[in-house]
Amino acid sequence: MIVLRLVYLFMPVGIILAFLYAPAERLMGEASRMLYFHVPLAWVSVLAFLIAGVASVMHLVRGDDSRNLDIKAYNSASLGFLFVVLATAAGSLWSRMAWNAFWNWDPRQSSIIILLLIYVAYFSLWNALENNPNRGRITSVYLIFAMVSMPFFVFIIPRVFLSLHPDTLINPRGTVLLGDRMKVTLMICLISFTLLYFDLFFMKNRISRMEQRLEESLDNE
Amino acid sequence: MLKELLQNIRKDFIIEFRSRYALSVSLSFAGVSTLGIGLATAGRPLAPGVHAVLFWLIMFFSAMNGLLHIFTREEEQGTSLFLRITTAPEKVYLSKLIFNILMFLSLQLLITPLYLFFLQVEVRSLLFFLLLVPAGGLALASASTILAAIVAKSGGKGALFTVISFPLVLPLLWVAMTATGQALERPDYFDGRNLLFLLAFSGSLVAVSYLLFPYVWMEE
């Protein structure tokens, strides 16, 4: 899709704004620029998980007419895994600068590591069912099951237990607590990373389709 | 429907009492790990928080050892096909869920005093602890029933059961460990939010499992 090509415009603009346009935060200084990469990475890792979950629901609902939605769920999860690893790395660097420790088991840090574990478990299950004709259905069920348990640790646990993590964009007050220039930069970075995810997602889906056709043609020969 | 459910549960209990597989494996695991901890610490007192973590880790791995068998047994003995033909998937799920809950609560009845006795743990908020343990057990059994069905379909690999269950039961383990630590440490402690969390967690997972189970159980 042509809209996704906008990633090539938004991403460099986002990087330039993050380093040159947005002001450094008063307490954290230059290190605060990590915000423009950590937040979009965390957002995309959750978005990829949700899209994998929705694709899994549709795969089960449509049945025989699913059009490889299980493969699409897998593709989304594999991209989500990449983004969640990067979000965890960026978050631990932020944690080192803000709290002087790479890891301190803050509820929100723990939430992202649990999301990472879910991705690992999903891939283990996917590989264990390699020659099983019901692989798509069973892995879809697991992803939906994981999607239902996710709100418990992403939204509920950080609110039940004390967290040092700043309020997320989705906070109880419903406002983004940033200055105007920081807000614009963050929004541009969020859009760029979302476009990047969709561009990679559609690219992976095209590759999967090509692999499938190749396998079918080899089987026919 | 109730009659069919009760028949299935009765059948599972009869088979379990014949082989006593889940009971002996889970109890042996809990006994070995409790005694192992006791020997390693040589009677030295541990902090309440450490006891809470060890207690729930033993509960988790006991569940992983015992609760998988309910579905792998059907696959290994070739009775799953018969069950698929004769019983609706929803009824199969409910009967296995009830069996797993009853089984795990009974196991908790044996494991909890064993742990408290051998490691000399003093519970300061007994009422809260007595409500918390079965609430956590209910949540563990609810989450692991459909996961056991998934693993049975992938060849019944025990290690896979632990890998796919752990991230999903972590929220409940997390809450249960924290609340247990408080119950062991503080006299007259009672926090209903923790119990509510565990019950809400169980309820939501059971509701979703009920809807999804036919997709795991029935084959294409």
Coordinates of C-alpha atoms in Angstrom, one line a residue:
Chain A
M1 CA 0.0 0.0 0.0
I2 CA 1.2 3.4 -1.0
V3 CA 0.4 4.9 2.5
L4 CA 2.9 2.7 4.1
R5 CA 5.7 4.2 1.9
L6 CA 5.2 7.3 4.1
V7 CA 7.4 5.4 6.6
Y8 CA 10.4 6.5 4.5
L9 CA 9.4 10.1 5.1
F10 CA 8.2 10.0 8.7
M11 CA 11.0 7.9 10.1
P12 CA 13.9 10.3 9.2
V13 CA 11.7 13.3 10.2
G14 CA 11.0 11.6 13.6
I15 CA 14.7 10.9 14.2
I16 CA 15.6 14.5 13.3
L17 CA 12.8 16.0 15.6
A18 CA 13.8 13.7 18.5
F19 CA 17.4 14.9 18.4
L20 CA 17.2 18.5 17.2
Y21 CA 13.6 19.9 17.7
A22 CA 12.4 18.4 21.0
P23 CA 13.9 20.0 24.1
A24 CA 15.8 17.9 26.6
E25 CA 13.8 17.2 29.7
R26 CA 14.8 19.2 32.9
L27 CA 15.8 16.3 35.2
M28 CA 16.9 13.6 32.8
G29 CA 18.7 15.9 30.3
E30 CA 19.7 14.5 26.9
A31 CA 18.9 11.0 28.0
S32 CA 15.2 11.9 27.9
R33 CA 15.4 11.6 24.1
M34 CA 15.1 7.8 24.6
L35 CA 11.4 8.5 25.2
Y36 CA 10.8 9.0 21.5
F37 CA 12.0 5.5 20.7
H38 CA 11.1 3.5 23.8
V39 CA 7.4 4.5 23.8
P40 CA 6.8 3.8 20.1
L41 CA 8.6 0.4 20.4
A42 CA 6.5 -0.6 23.4
W43 CA 3.3 0.6 21.6
V44 CA 4.1 -1.4 18.4
S45 CA 5.0 -4.5 20.4
V46 CA 1.5 -4.4 22.0
L47 CA -0.1 -3.5 18.7
A48 CA 1.6 -6.5 16.9
F49 CA 0.3 -8.8 19.7
L50 CA -3.2 -7.4 19.4
I51 CA -3.2 -7.8 15.6
A52 CA -1.9 -11.4 16.0
G53 CA -4.8 -12.0 18.4
V54 CA -7.4 -10.5 16.1
A55 CA -6.0 -12.5 13.1
S56 CA -6.3 -15.6 15.4
V57 CA -9.9 -14.8 16.2
M58 CA -10.7 -14.3 12.5
H59 CA -8.9 -17.5 11.6
L60 CA -11.1 -19.5 14.0
V61 CA -14.3 -17.7 12.9
R62 CA -13.8 -18.1 9.2
G63 CA -12.7 -21.8 9.4
D64 CA -11.8 -23.2 6.0
D65 CA -12.0 -19.7 4.4
S66 CA -9.4 -18.2 6.7
R67 CA -7.0 -17.1 3.9
N68 CA -3.9 -18.0 5.9
L69 CA -4.8 -15.8 8.8
D70 CA -2.9 -18.1 11.1
I71 CA 0.3 -17.4 9.1
K72 CA -0.5 -13.7 9.3
A73 CA -0.9 -14.0 13.1
Y74 CA 2.5 -15.7 13.2
N75 CA 4.1 -13.0 11.1
S76 CA 2.6 -10.3 13.3
A77 CA 3.9 -12.1 16.4
S78 CA 7.4 -12.5 15.0
L79 CA 7.5 -8.8 14.3
G80 CA 6.1 -8.1 17.8
F81 CA 8.8 -10.2 19.3
L82 CA 11.5 -8.1 17.5
F83 CA 9.9 -4.9 18.8
V84 CA 9.4 -6.2 22.3
V85 CA 13.1 -7.1 22.6
L86 CA 14.0 -3.6 21.4
A87 CA 11.5 -2.0 23.8
T88 CA 12.9 -4.0 26.7
A89 CA 16.5 -3.0 25.8
A90 CA 15.5 0.7 25.4
G91 CA 13.5 0.5 28.7
S92 CA 16.4 -1.0 30.6
L93 CA 18.8 1.7 29.3
W94 CA 16.2 4.3 30.4
S95 CA 16.0 2.6 33.8
R96 CA 19.8 2.7 34.2
M97 CA 19.8 6.5 33.6
A98 CA 16.7 7.2 35.7
W99 CA 17.0 4.7 38.5
N100 CA 20.7 3.7 38.3
A101 CA 19.9 0.1 37.6
F102 CA 19.3 -1.7 34.3
W103 CA 16.5 -3.9 35.9
N104 CA 14.6 -3.4 39.1
W105 CA 11.5 -5.6 38.6
D106 CA 9.2 -2.6 38.5
P107 CA 5.6 -3.8 37.6
R108 CA 5.7 -2.2 34.2
Q109 CA 9.1 -3.7 33.4
S110 CA 7.8 -7.0 34.5
S111 CA 4.8 -6.6 32.3
I112 CA 6.9 -6.2 29.2
I113 CA 9.0 -9.2 30.1
I114 CA 5.9 -11.3 30.5
L115 CA 4.8 -10.2 27.0
L116 CA 8.2 -11.3 25.7
L117 CA 7.7 -14.7 27.4
I118 CA 4.3 -15.1 25.8
Y119 CA 5.9 -14.6 22.4
V120 CA 8.5 -17.2 23.2
A121 CA 5.9 -19.6 24.4
Y122 CA 3.8 -19.0 21.2
F123 CA 6.8 -19.8 19.0
S124 CA 7.7 -22.9 21.1
L125 CA 4.1 -24.2 20.5
W126 CA 4.2 -23.3 16.8
N127 CA 7.4 -25.3 16.4
A128 CA 6.1 -28.2 18.5
L129 CA 3.1 -28.5 16.2
E130 CA 5.1 -28.5 12.9
N131 CA 3.4 -31.4 11.2
N132 CA 0.1 -31.1 12.9
P133 CA -2.8 -30.2 10.5
N134 CA -4.5 -28.3 13.4
R135 CA -1.5 -26.1 14.1
G136 CA -3.3 -22.9 13.0
R137 CA -6.3 -23.5 15.2
I138 CA -4.3 -24.6 18.3
T139 CA -1.8 -21.7 18.1
S140 CA -4.7 -19.3 17.5
V141 CA -6.4 -20.5 20.6
Y142 CA -3.2 -20.0 22.6
L143 CA -2.8 -16.4 21.3
I144 CA -6.5 -15.5 22.1
F145 CA -6.0 -17.1 25.6
A146 CA -2.9 -15.0 26.1
M147 CA -4.7 -11.9 24.8
V148 CA -7.4 -12.3 27.5
S149 CA -4.8 -12.6 30.3
M150 CA -2.7 -9.7 29.0
P151 CA -4.9 -6.9 30.4
F152 CA -4.3 -8.4 33.9
F153 CA -0.6 -7.6 33.8
V154 CA -0.4 -4.6 31.4
F155 CA -3.1 -2.5 33.0
I156 CA -4.2 -4.0 36.3
I157 CA -1.0 -5.1 38.1
P158 CA 0.8 -1.8 37.6
R159 CA -2.2 -0.1 39.2
V160 CA -2.5 -2.5 42.1
F161 CA 1.3 -2.5 42.9
L162 CA 3.3 0.7 43.3
S163 CA 5.4 1.5 40.2
L164 CA 8.2 4.0 39.7
H165 CA 7.4 4.1 36.0
P166 CA 6.0 7.4 34.7
D167 CA 2.3 7.4 33.7
T168 CA 1.9 5.9 30.3
L169 CA 0.1 7.7 27.4
I170 CA -3.0 5.9 28.4
N171 CA -3.2 7.2 32.0
P172 CA -6.1 7.7 34.5
R173 CA -6.2 11.5 33.7
G174 CA -6.5 10.8 29.9
T175 CA -3.9 13.5 29.1
V176 CA -0.3 13.4 27.6
L177 CA 1.9 15.1 30.2
L178 CA 4.4 16.6 27.8
G179 CA 5.3 20.0 26.4
D180 CA 4.0 20.9 22.9
R181 CA 7.3 20.2 21.1
M182 CA 7.9 17.0 22.9
K183 CA 4.3 15.9 22.2
V184 CA 4.6 16.6 18.5
T185 CA 7.9 14.7 18.3
L186 CA 6.4 11.7 20.2
M187 CA 3.3 11.6 17.9
I188 CA 5.5 11.7 14.8
C189 CA 7.7 8.9 16.2
L190 CA 4.6 6.9 17.1
I191 CA 3.2 7.2 13.6
S192 CA 6.6 6.3 12.0
F193 CA 7.0 3.1 14.1
T194 CA 3.4 2.1 13.4
L195 CA 3.9 2.6 9.7
L196 CA 7.2 0.6 9.9
Y197 CA 5.4 -2.2 11.6
F198 CA 2.6 -2.4 9.0
D199 CA 5.1 -2.1 6.1
L200 CA 7.1 -5.0 7.5
F201 CA 4.0 -7.0 8.3
F202 CA 2.6 -6.8 4.7
M203 CA 6.1 -7.5 3.4
K204 CA 6.3 -10.7 5.5
N205 CA 2.8 -11.7 4.4
R206 CA 3.8 -11.4 0.8
I207 CA 6.9 -13.5 1.4
S208 CA 4.8 -16.2 3.1
R209 CA 2.4 -16.3 0.2
M210 CA 5.3 -16.7 -2.2
E211 CA 6.8 -19.5 -0.1
Q212 CA 3.5 -21.2 -0.1
R213 CA 3.1 -21.0 -3.9
L214 CA 6.6 -22.3 -4.3
E215 CA 5.9 -25.3 -2.1
E216 CA 2.6 -26.0 -3.9
S217 CA 4.3 -25.9 -7.3
L218 CA 7.1 -28.2 -6.1
D219 CA 4.5 -30.6 -4.7
N220 CA 2.7 -30.6 -8.1
E221 CA 5.8 -31.5 -10.0
Chain B
M1 CA -26.2 -32.2 30.9
L2 CA -25.5 -32.5 34.6
K3 CA -25.8 -36.3 34.5
E4 CA -23.3 -36.5 31.7
L5 CA -20.9 -34.1 33.4
L6 CA -21.1 -36.1 36.7
Q7 CA -20.5 -39.4 34.7
N8 CA -17.4 -38.0 33.1
I9 CA -16.0 -36.6 36.4
R10 CA -16.7 -39.9 38.1
K11 CA -15.0 -41.8 35.3
D12 CA -11.9 -39.5 35.6
F13 CA -11.8 -40.0 39.4
I14 CA -12.1 -43.8 39.1
I15 CA -9.2 -43.9 36.5
E16 CA -7.2 -41.6 38.7
F17 CA -7.7 -43.7 41.8
R18 CA -6.7 -46.8 39.9
S19 CA -3.4 -45.3 38.7
R20 CA -3.0 -42.5 41.2
Y21 CA -0.7 -40.9 38.7
A22 CA -1.4 -37.2 39.1
L23 CA -1.7 -37.5 42.9
S24 CA 1.5 -39.4 43.4
V25 CA 3.5 -37.3 40.9
S26 CA 2.4 -34.0 42.3
L27 CA 2.7 -35.0 45.9
S28 CA 6.1 -36.6 45.4
F29 CA 7.3 -33.4 43.7
A30 CA 5.9 -31.2 46.5
G31 CA 7.4 -33.5 49.2
V32 CA 10.8 -33.7 47.5
S33 CA 11.1 -30.0 47.0
T34 CA 9.8 -29.1 50.5
L35 CA 12.3 -31.5 52.1
G36 CA 15.0 -30.3 49.8
I37 CA 14.4 -26.7 50.9
G38 CA 14.3 -27.8 54.5
L39 CA 17.6 -29.7 54.2
A40 CA 19.3 -26.9 52.3
T41 CA 18.3 -24.3 54.9
A42 CA 19.0 -26.7 57.8
G43 CA 16.2 -25.3 59.9
R44 CA 17.3 -21.7 59.6
P45 CA 14.3 -19.4 59.4
L46 CA 13.5 -17.8 56.1
A47 CA 11.9 -14.4 55.5
P48 CA 8.1 -14.5 54.9
G49 CA 8.5 -13.2 51.4
V50 CA 10.9 -16.0 50.5
H51 CA 8.5 -18.6 52.0
A52 CA 5.7 -17.1 49.8
V53 CA 7.8 -17.4 46.6
L54 CA 8.9 -21.0 47.4
F55 CA 5.4 -22.0 48.4
W56 CA 3.8 -20.8 45.2
L57 CA 6.6 -22.1 43.0
I58 CA 6.0 -25.6 44.5
M59 CA 2.3 -25.2 43.9
F60 CA 2.9 -24.1 40.2
F61 CA 5.2 -27.0 39.5
S62 CA 3.0 -29.5 41.3
A63 CA 0.1 -28.3 39.0
M64 CA 2.4 -28.7 36.0
N65 CA 3.2 -32.2 36.9
G66 CA -0.3 -33.4 37.9
L67 CA -2.8 -31.5 35.8
L68 CA -1.4 -32.3 32.3
H69 CA -2.3 -35.9 32.6
I70 CA -6.0 -35.5 32.4
F71 CA -5.8 -34.9 28.6
T72 CA -2.6 -36.8 27.7
R73 CA -4.2 -39.9 29.2
E74 CA -7.1 -39.7 26.8
E75 CA -4.7 -39.3 23.8
E76 CA -2.3 -42.1 25.0
Q77 CA -5.0 -44.6 25.7
G78 CA -6.9 -43.7 22.4
T79 CA -10.1 -42.8 24.3
S80 CA -10.1 -39.2 23.0
L81 CA -11.7 -40.3 19.7
F82 CA -14.5 -42.0 21.6
L83 CA -15.0 -39.0 23.8
R84 CA -15.2 -36.7 20.7
I85 CA -17.9 -38.9 19.2
T86 CA -20.0 -39.4 22.3
T87 CA -19.7 -36.1 24.3
A88 CA -20.1 -32.5 23.3
P89 CA -16.8 -30.6 23.6
E90 CA -18.2 -28.1 26.1
K91 CA -19.2 -31.0 28.4
V92 CA -15.8 -32.5 28.1
Y93 CA -14.2 -29.2 29.0
L94 CA -16.4 -28.6 32.0
S95 CA -15.9 -32.1 33.4
K96 CA -12.1 -31.9 33.0
L97 CA -12.1 -28.4 34.5
I98 CA -14.1 -29.6 37.5
F99 CA -11.9 -32.6 37.9
N100 CA -8.7 -30.5 37.7
I101 CA -10.1 -28.0 40.3
L102 CA -11.2 -30.7 42.7
M103 CA -7.9 -32.6 42.2
F104 CA -5.7 -29.5 42.7
L105 CA -7.7 -28.3 45.8
S106 CA -7.3 -31.8 47.3
L107 CA -3.5 -31.6 46.5
Q108 CA -3.4 -28.2 48.2
L109 CA -5.0 -29.7 51.3
L110 CA -2.0 -32.1 51.5
I111 CA 0.8 -29.8 50.3
T112 CA 0.0 -26.7 52.4
P113 CA 0.3 -28.4 55.8
L114 CA 3.3 -30.4 54.6
Y115 CA 5.1 -27.1 53.7
L116 CA 4.0 -25.3 56.9
F117 CA 5.0 -28.2 59.1
F118 CA 8.4 -29.0 57.6
L119 CA 9.6 -25.4 57.1
Q120 CA 8.1 -24.3 60.4
V121 CA 6.2 -21.4 58.9
E122 CA 4.0 -19.3 61.1
V123 CA 0.9 -17.9 59.5
R124 CA -0.1 -14.6 61.2
S125 CA -3.3 -13.9 59.2
L126 CA -4.8 -17.4 59.1
L127 CA -8.2 -16.5 57.6
F128 CA -6.8 -14.6 54.7
F129 CA -4.2 -17.3 54.0
L130 CA -6.9 -20.0 54.1
L131 CA -9.0 -18.0 51.5
L132 CA -5.9 -17.1 49.4
V133 CA -4.6 -20.6 48.9
P134 CA -7.7 -22.1 47.4
A135 CA -8.3 -18.9 45.3
G136 CA -4.8 -19.3 43.9
G137 CA -5.4 -23.0 43.3
L138 CA -8.6 -22.3 41.5
A139 CA -6.9 -19.8 39.2
L140 CA -4.0 -22.3 38.5
A141 CA -6.4 -25.1 37.7
S142 CA -8.6 -22.9 35.5
A143 CA -5.7 -21.6 33.5
S144 CA -4.0 -24.9 33.0
T145 CA -7.0 -27.1 31.9
I146 CA -7.2 -25.7 28.3
L147 CA -3.4 -25.5 28.2
A148 CA -3.2 -29.2 29.1
A149 CA -5.6 -29.9 26.1
I150 CA -3.3 -27.9 23.8
V151 CA -0.2 -29.7 25.0
A152 CA -1.9 -33.1 24.7
K153 CA -2.6 -32.3 21.0
S154 CA 1.1 -31.5 20.5
G155 CA 2.3 -34.8 21.7
G156 CA 2.0 -34.4 25.4
K157 CA 5.4 -32.8 26.0
G158 CA 5.7 -31.9 29.7
A159 CA 8.3 -29.2 29.2
L160 CA 6.1 -27.5 26.7
F161 CA 3.3 -27.4 29.2
T162 CA 5.5 -25.4 31.6
V163 CA 6.8 -23.1 28.9
I164 CA 3.3 -22.1 27.6
S165 CA 1.7 -22.0 31.0
F166 CA 4.3 -19.9 32.9
P167 CA 3.7 -16.5 31.2
L168 CA 0.0 -16.9 31.4
V169 CA -0.2 -17.8 35.1
L170 CA 2.5 -15.3 36.1
P171 CA 0.0 -12.6 37.0
L172 CA -1.8 -14.9 39.4
L173 CA 1.5 -16.2 40.9
W174 CA 2.7 -12.6 41.3
V175 CA -0.4 -11.6 43.2
A176 CA -0.6 -14.8 45.2
M177 CA 3.1 -14.6 46.2
T178 CA 2.8 -10.9 47.3
A179 CA -0.4 -11.5 49.3
T180 CA 0.9 -14.7 50.9
G181 CA 4.0 -12.8 52.0
Q182 CA 1.7 -10.3 53.7
A183 CA -0.4 -13.0 55.3
L184 CA 2.7 -14.7 56.8
E185 CA 4.2 -11.4 58.0
R186 CA 1.4 -9.2 59.2
P187 CA -1.2 -10.1 61.9
D188 CA -4.9 -9.5 61.1
Y189 CA -4.0 -8.7 57.4
F190 CA -6.9 -8.9 55.0
D191 CA -6.9 -7.5 51.4
G192 CA -10.0 -8.4 49.5
R193 CA -8.6 -7.0 46.2
N194 CA -6.1 -9.8 45.9
L195 CA -8.9 -12.4 46.3
L196 CA -11.0 -10.5 43.8
F197 CA -8.1 -10.4 41.3
L198 CA -7.6 -14.2 41.6
L199 CA -11.3 -14.9 41.2
A200 CA -11.7 -12.5 38.3
F201 CA -8.6 -14.0 36.6
S202 CA -10.1 -17.5 37.0
G203 CA -13.6 -16.4 35.8
S204 CA -12.3 -14.7 32.6
L205 CA -10.0 -17.6 31.7
V206 CA -12.7 -20.2 32.2
A207 CA -15.2 -18.1 30.1
V208 CA -12.7 -17.9 27.2
S209 CA -11.6 -21.5 27.5
Y210 CA -15.2 -22.6 27.4
L211 CA -15.6 -20.8 24.0
L212 CA -12.3 -21.9 22.6
F213 CA -12.1 -25.5 23.7
P214 CA -14.0 -27.0 20.7
Y215 CA -11.4 -25.6 18.4
V216 CA -8.6 -27.4 20.3
W217 CA -10.6 -30.6 20.9
M218 CA -12.2 -31.3 17.5
E219 CA -9.9 -32.2 14.7
E220 CA -10.2 -31.0 11.1

